[in-house]
Tab-separated table of C-alpha atoms in Angstrom:
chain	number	residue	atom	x	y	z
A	1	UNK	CA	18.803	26.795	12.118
A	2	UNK	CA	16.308	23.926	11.995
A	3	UNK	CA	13.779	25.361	14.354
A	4	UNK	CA	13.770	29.150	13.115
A	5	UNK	CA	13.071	27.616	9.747
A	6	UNK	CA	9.972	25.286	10.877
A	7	UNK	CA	8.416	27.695	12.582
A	8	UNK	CA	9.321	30.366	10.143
A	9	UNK	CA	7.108	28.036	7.177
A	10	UNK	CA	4.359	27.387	9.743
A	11	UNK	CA	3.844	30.958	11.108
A	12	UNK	CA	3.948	32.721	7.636
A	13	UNK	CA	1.658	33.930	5.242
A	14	UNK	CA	2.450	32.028	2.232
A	15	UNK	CA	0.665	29.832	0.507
A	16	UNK	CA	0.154	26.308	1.124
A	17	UNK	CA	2.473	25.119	-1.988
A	18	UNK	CA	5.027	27.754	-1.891
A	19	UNK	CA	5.248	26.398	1.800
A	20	UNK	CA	5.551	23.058	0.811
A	21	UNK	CA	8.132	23.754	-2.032
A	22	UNK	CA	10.259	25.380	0.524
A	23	UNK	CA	10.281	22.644	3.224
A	24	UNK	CA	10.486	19.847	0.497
A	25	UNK	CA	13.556	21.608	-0.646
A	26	UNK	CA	14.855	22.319	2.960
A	27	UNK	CA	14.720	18.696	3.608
A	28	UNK	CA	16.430	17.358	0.380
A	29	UNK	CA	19.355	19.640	0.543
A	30	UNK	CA	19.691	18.643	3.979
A	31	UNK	CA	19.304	14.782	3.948
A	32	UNK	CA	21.805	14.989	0.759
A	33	UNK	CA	24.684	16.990	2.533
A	34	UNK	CA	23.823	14.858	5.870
A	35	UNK	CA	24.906	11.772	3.532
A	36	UNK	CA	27.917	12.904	2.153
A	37	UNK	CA	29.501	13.447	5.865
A	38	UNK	CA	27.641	10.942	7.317
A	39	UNK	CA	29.709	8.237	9.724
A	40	UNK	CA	29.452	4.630	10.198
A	41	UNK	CA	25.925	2.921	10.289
A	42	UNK	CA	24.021	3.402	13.536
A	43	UNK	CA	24.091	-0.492	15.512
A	44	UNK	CA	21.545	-0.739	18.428
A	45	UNK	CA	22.335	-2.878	21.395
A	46	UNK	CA	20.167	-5.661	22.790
A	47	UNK	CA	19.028	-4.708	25.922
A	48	UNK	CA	19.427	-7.194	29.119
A	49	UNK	CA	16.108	-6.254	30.824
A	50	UNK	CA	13.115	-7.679	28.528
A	51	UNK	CA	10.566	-4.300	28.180
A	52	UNK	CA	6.877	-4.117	26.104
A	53	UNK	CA	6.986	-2.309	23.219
A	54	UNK	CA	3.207	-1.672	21.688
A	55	UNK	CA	3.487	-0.851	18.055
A	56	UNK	CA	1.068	0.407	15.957
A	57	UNK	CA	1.178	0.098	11.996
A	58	UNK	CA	4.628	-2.396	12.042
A	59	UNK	CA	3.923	-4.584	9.279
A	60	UNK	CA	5.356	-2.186	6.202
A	61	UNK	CA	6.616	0.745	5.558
A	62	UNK	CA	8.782	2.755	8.501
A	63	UNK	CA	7.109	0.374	10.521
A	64	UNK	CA	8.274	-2.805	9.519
A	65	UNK	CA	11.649	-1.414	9.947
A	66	UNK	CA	10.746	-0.496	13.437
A	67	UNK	CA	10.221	-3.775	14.259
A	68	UNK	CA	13.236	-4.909	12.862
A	69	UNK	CA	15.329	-3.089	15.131
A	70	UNK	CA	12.869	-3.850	18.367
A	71	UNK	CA	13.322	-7.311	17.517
A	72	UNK	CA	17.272	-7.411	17.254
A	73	UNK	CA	17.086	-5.082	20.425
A	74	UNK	CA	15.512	-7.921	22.416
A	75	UNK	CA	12.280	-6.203	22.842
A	76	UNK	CA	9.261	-8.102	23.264
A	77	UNK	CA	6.539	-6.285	20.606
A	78	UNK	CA	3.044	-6.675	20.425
A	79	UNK	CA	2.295	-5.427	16.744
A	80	UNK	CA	-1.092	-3.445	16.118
A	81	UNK	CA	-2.081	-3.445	12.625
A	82	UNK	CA	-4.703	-3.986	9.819
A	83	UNK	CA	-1.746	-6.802	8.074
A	84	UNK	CA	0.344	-9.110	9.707
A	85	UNK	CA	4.201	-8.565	9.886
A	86	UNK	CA	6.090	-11.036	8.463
A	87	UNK	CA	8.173	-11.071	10.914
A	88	UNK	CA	7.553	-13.704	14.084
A	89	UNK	CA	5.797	-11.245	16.985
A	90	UNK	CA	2.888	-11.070	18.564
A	91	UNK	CA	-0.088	-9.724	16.430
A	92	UNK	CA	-3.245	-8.144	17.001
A	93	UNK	CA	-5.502	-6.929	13.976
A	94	UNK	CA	-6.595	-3.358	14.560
A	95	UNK	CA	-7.921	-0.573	12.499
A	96	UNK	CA	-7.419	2.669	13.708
A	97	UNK	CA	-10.651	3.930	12.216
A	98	UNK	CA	-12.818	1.434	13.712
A	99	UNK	CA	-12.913	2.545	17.035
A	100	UNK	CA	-14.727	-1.236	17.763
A	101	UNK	CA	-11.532	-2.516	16.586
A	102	UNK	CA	-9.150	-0.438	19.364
A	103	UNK	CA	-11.560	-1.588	21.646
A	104	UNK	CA	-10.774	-5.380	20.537
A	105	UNK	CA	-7.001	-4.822	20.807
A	106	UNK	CA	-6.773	-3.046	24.273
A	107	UNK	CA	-9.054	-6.181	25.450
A	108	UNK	CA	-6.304	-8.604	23.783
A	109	UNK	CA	-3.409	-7.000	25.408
A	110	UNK	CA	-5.480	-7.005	28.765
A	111	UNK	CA	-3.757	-5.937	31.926
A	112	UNK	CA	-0.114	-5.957	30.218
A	113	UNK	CA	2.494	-3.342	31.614
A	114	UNK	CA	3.275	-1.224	28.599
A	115	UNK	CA	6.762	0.268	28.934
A	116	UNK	CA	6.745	1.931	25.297
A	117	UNK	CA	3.655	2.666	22.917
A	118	UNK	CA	4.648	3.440	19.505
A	119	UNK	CA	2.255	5.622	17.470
A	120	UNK	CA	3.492	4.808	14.000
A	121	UNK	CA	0.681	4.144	12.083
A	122	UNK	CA	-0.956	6.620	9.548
A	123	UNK	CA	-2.269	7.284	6.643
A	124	UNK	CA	-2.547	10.156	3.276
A	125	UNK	CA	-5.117	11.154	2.101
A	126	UNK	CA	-5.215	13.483	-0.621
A	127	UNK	CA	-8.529	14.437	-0.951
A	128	UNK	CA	-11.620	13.840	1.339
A	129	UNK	CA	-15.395	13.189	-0.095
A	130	UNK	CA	-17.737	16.650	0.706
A	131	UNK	CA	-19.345	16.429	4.285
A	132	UNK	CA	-17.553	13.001	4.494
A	133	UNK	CA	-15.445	12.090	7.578
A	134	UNK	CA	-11.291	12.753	7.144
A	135	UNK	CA	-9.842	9.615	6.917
A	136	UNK	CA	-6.495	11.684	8.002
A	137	UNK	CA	-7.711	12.668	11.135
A	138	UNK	CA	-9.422	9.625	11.826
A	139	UNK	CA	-6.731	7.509	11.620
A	140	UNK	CA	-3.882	9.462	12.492
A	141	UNK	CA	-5.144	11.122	15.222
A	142	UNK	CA	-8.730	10.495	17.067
A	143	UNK	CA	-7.949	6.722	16.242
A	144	UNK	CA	-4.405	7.038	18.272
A	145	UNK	CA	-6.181	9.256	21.338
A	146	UNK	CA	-8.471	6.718	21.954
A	147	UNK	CA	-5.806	4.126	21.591
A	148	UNK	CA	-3.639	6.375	24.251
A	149	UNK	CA	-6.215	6.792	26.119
A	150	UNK	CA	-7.769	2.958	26.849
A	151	UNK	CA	-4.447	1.931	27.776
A	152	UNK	CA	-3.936	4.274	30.623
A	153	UNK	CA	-3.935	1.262	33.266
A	154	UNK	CA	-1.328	-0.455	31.270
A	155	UNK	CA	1.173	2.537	31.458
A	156	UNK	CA	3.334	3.049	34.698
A	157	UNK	CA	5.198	6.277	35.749
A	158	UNK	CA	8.111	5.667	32.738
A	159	UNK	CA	5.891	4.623	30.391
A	160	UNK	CA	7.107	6.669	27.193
A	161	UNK	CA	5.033	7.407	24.689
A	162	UNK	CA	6.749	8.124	21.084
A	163	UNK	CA	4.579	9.847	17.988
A	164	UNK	CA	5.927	9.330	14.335
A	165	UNK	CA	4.859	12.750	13.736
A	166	UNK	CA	6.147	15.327	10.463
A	167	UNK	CA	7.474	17.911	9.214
A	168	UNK	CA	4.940	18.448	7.737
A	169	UNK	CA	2.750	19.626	10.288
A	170	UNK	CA	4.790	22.734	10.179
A	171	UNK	CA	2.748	23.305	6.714
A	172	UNK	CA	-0.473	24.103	8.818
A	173	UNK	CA	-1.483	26.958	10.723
A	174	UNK	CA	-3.928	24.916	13.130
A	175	UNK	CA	-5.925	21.833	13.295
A	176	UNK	CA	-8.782	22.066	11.283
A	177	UNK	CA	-9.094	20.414	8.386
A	178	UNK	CA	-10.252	21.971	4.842
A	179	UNK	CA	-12.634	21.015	1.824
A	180	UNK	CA	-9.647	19.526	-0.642
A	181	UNK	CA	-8.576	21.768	-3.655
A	182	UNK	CA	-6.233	21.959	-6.196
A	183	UNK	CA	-4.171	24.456	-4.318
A	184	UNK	CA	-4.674	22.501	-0.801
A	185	UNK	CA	-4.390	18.839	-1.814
A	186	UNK	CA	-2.431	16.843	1.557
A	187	UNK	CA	-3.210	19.690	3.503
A	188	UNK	CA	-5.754	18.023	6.140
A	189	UNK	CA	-2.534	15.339	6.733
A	190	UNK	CA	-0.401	18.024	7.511
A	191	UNK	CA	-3.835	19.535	10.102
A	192	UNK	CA	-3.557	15.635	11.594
A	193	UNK	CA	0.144	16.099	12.643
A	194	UNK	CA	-0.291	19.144	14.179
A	195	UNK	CA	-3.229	17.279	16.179
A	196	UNK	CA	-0.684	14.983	17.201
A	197	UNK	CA	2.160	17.470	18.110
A	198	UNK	CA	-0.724	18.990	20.191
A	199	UNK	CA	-1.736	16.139	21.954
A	200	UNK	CA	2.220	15.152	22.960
A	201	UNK	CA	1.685	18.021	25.060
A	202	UNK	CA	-1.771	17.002	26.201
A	203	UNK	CA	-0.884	14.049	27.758
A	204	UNK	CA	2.551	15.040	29.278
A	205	UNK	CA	0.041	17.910	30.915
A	206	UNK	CA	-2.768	15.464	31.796
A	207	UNK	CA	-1.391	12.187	32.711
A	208	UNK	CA	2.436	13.365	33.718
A	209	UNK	CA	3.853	10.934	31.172
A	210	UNK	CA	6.909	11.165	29.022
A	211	UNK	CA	5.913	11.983	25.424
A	212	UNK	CA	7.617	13.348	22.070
A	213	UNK	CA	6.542	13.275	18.909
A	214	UNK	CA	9.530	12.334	16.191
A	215	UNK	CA	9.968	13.432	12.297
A	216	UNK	CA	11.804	10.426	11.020
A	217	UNK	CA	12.899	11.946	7.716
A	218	UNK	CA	11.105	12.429	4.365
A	219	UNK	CA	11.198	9.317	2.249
A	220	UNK	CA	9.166	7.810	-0.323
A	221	UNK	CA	6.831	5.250	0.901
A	222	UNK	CA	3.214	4.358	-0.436
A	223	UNK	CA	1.324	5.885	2.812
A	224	UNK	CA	-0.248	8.595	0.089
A	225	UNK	CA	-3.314	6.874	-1.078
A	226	UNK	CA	-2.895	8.256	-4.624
A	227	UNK	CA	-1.572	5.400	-7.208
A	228	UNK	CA	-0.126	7.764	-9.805
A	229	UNK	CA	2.095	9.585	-6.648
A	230	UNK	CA	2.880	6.175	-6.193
A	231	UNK	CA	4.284	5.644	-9.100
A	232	UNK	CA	5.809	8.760	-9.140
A	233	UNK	CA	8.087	7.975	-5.956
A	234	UNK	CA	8.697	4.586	-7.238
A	235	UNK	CA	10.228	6.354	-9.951
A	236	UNK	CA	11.838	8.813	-8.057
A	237	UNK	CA	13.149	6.172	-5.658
A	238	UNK	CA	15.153	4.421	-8.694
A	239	UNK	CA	16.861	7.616	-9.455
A	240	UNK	CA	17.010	10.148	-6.636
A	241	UNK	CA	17.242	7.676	-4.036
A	242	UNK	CA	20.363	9.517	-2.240
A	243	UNK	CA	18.588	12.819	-1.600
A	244	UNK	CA	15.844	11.235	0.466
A	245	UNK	CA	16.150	9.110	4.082
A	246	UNK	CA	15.969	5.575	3.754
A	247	UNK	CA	13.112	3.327	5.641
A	248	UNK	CA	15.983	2.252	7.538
A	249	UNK	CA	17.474	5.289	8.958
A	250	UNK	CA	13.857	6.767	9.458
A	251	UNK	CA	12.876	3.831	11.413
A	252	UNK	CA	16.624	4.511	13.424
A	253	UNK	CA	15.316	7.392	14.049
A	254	UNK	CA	12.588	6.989	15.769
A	255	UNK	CA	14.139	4.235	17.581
A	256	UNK	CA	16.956	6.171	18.844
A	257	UNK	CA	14.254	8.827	20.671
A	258	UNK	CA	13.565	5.829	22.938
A	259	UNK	CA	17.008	6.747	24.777
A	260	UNK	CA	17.104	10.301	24.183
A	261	UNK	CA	18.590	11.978	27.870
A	262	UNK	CA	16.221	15.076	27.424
A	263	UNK	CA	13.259	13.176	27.165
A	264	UNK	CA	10.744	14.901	29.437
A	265	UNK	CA	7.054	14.749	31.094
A	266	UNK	CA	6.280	18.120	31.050
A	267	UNK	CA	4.772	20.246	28.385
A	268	UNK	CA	7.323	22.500	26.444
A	269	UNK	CA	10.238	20.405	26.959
A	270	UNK	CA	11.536	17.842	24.013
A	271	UNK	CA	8.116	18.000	22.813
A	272	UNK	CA	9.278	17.151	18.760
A	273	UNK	CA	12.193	15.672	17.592
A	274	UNK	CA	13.008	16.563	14.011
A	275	UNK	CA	15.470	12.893	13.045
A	276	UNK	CA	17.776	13.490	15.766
A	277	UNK	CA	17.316	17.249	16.676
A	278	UNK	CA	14.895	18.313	19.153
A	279	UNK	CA	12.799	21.137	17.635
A	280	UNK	CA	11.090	23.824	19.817
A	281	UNK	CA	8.061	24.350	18.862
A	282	UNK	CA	6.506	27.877	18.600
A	283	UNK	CA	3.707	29.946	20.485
A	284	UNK	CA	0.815	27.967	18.701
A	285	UNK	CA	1.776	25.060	20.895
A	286	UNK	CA	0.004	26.210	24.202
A	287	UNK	CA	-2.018	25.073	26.864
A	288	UNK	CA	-5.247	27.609	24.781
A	289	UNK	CA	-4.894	25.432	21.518
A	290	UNK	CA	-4.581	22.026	23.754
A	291	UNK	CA	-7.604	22.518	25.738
A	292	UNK	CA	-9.413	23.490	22.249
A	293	UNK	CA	-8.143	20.296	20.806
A	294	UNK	CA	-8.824	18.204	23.403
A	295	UNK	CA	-12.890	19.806	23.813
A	296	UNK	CA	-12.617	19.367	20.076
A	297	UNK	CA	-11.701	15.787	20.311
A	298	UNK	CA	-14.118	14.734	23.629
A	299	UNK	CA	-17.264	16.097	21.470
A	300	UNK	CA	-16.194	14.397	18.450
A	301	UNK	CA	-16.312	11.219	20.635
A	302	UNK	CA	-19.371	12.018	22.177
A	303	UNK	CA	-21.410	12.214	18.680
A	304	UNK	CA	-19.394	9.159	17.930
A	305	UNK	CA	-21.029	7.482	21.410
A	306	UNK	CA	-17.708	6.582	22.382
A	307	UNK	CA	-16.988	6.704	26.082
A	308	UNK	CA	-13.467	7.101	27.461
């Protein structure tokens, strides 16, 4: 049911808010009735064999969560992030649109096996400045390719590499991002996670590497970069708080993919996990549309004088 629907909203012709009305609703009627069956609270175990866990964006949100659970899972975490966590782990400052800044982290965490690279960190932007730069895409996506990409001598054979991706990607038709409106506004966030659901499948082709990207639920956090929607979900967090997934449980969620048995290295297979369900994507999701992305994202590099 999950996957018709998803790929029912991003296939069709309707418009960008009817789209979003019906996936918004999809996903509130569907956390709600998940809560009032749901069993006892999910309890990770510590595991015996220490393993490097790379985390980008752990210091709030989802992310600080994440850590949480890494930490009581006996994982040793190096944290990349603009803040520091207050929790005690390792810590590198990095902003994922200052490429100079990835370049300063991957140097920090030197010749480090890597046995699990978190992509959590992104951003919202509502709106982007004419002929300015998208800070969505920036961040979300060319900042975590390069990121991916640097780190290629850390990774070994079953290295996994786990994407907080959305659902919201399924609210775009392709990757390219649009001149804001009133009619459009978030749009070019939803054109980032498609970027990202793209290049799961780009590296799993490129670099034989296991790779999903993961929709941890919707919930309210302050990722939108919009103080009055802020306000708004504070709001709505005071008084609808049991229709939407908790930090918590979206952090579980994207925790649990770690030991997910259909986990795969090859293009097509577990490539997105909606919370717990693996989702299969539809016929935009080829090898055409990767290679365009990837081009896409070389020659955006290249004007950037950014060598990979």
């Amino acid at each position: 049911m999950i996957s018709p629907f998803l790929n029912f909203i991003q296939k069709s012709n309707l418009t960008y808010l009817v789209k979003l009305f019906l996936l918004i609703l999809f996903e509130l009627s569907y956390t709600t009735i998940k809560k009032l069956f749901r069993k006892r609270r999910i309890v990770f175990k510590k595991i015996k064999n220490k393993k490097l866990v790379v985390l980008t964006g752990g210091s709030k949100g989802i992310g600080e969560n994440i850590l949480k659970i890494l930490i009581e899972s006996n994982f040793e975490v190096i944290v990349l992030s603009r803040t520091k966590p207050k929790l005690p782990v390792e810590h590198i400052h990095t902003d994922l649109s200052d490429f100079g800044s990835i370049k300063s982290a991957v140097k920090q965490i030197g010749d480090r096996k890597i046995n699990i690279i978190i992509n959590n960190a992104g951003v919202f932007y509502m709106s982007k400045e004419k002929d300015s730069e998208d800070m969505n895409l920036l961040v979300n996506y060319f900042g975590h390719y390069f990121l991916i990409t640097s780190l290629l001598e850390n990774f070994n054979k079953d290295t996994l590499i786990i994407f907080t991706s959305s659902s919201f990607s399924f609210l775009a038709k392709n990757f390219i991002t649009k001149e804001s409106t009133f009619f459009n506004k978030g749009y070019n966030y939803c054109a980032s996670k498609v970027c990202i659901n793209l290049l799961v499948r780009i590296i799993k082709r490129n670099y034989k590497l296991k790779c999903v990207a993961v929709h941890p639920g919707l919930i309210l956090t302050n990722i939108i970069n919009s103080k009055i929607i802020n306000r708004v979900f504070n709001i709505l967090n005071k008084f609808l708080w049991f229709v939407f997934d908790s930090k918590e449980q979206a952090a579980a969620n994207v925790v649990l993919s770690i030991n997910n048995n259909n986990l795969s290295n090859k293009p097509g297979k577990c490539d997105f996990i909606w919370k717990n369900k693996i989702i299969n994507l539809n016929s935009f999701y080829n090898e055409e549309n990767e290679e365009e992305l990837e081009n896409y994202t070389k020659e955006f590099l290249k004007n950037k004088k950014i060598k990979i």
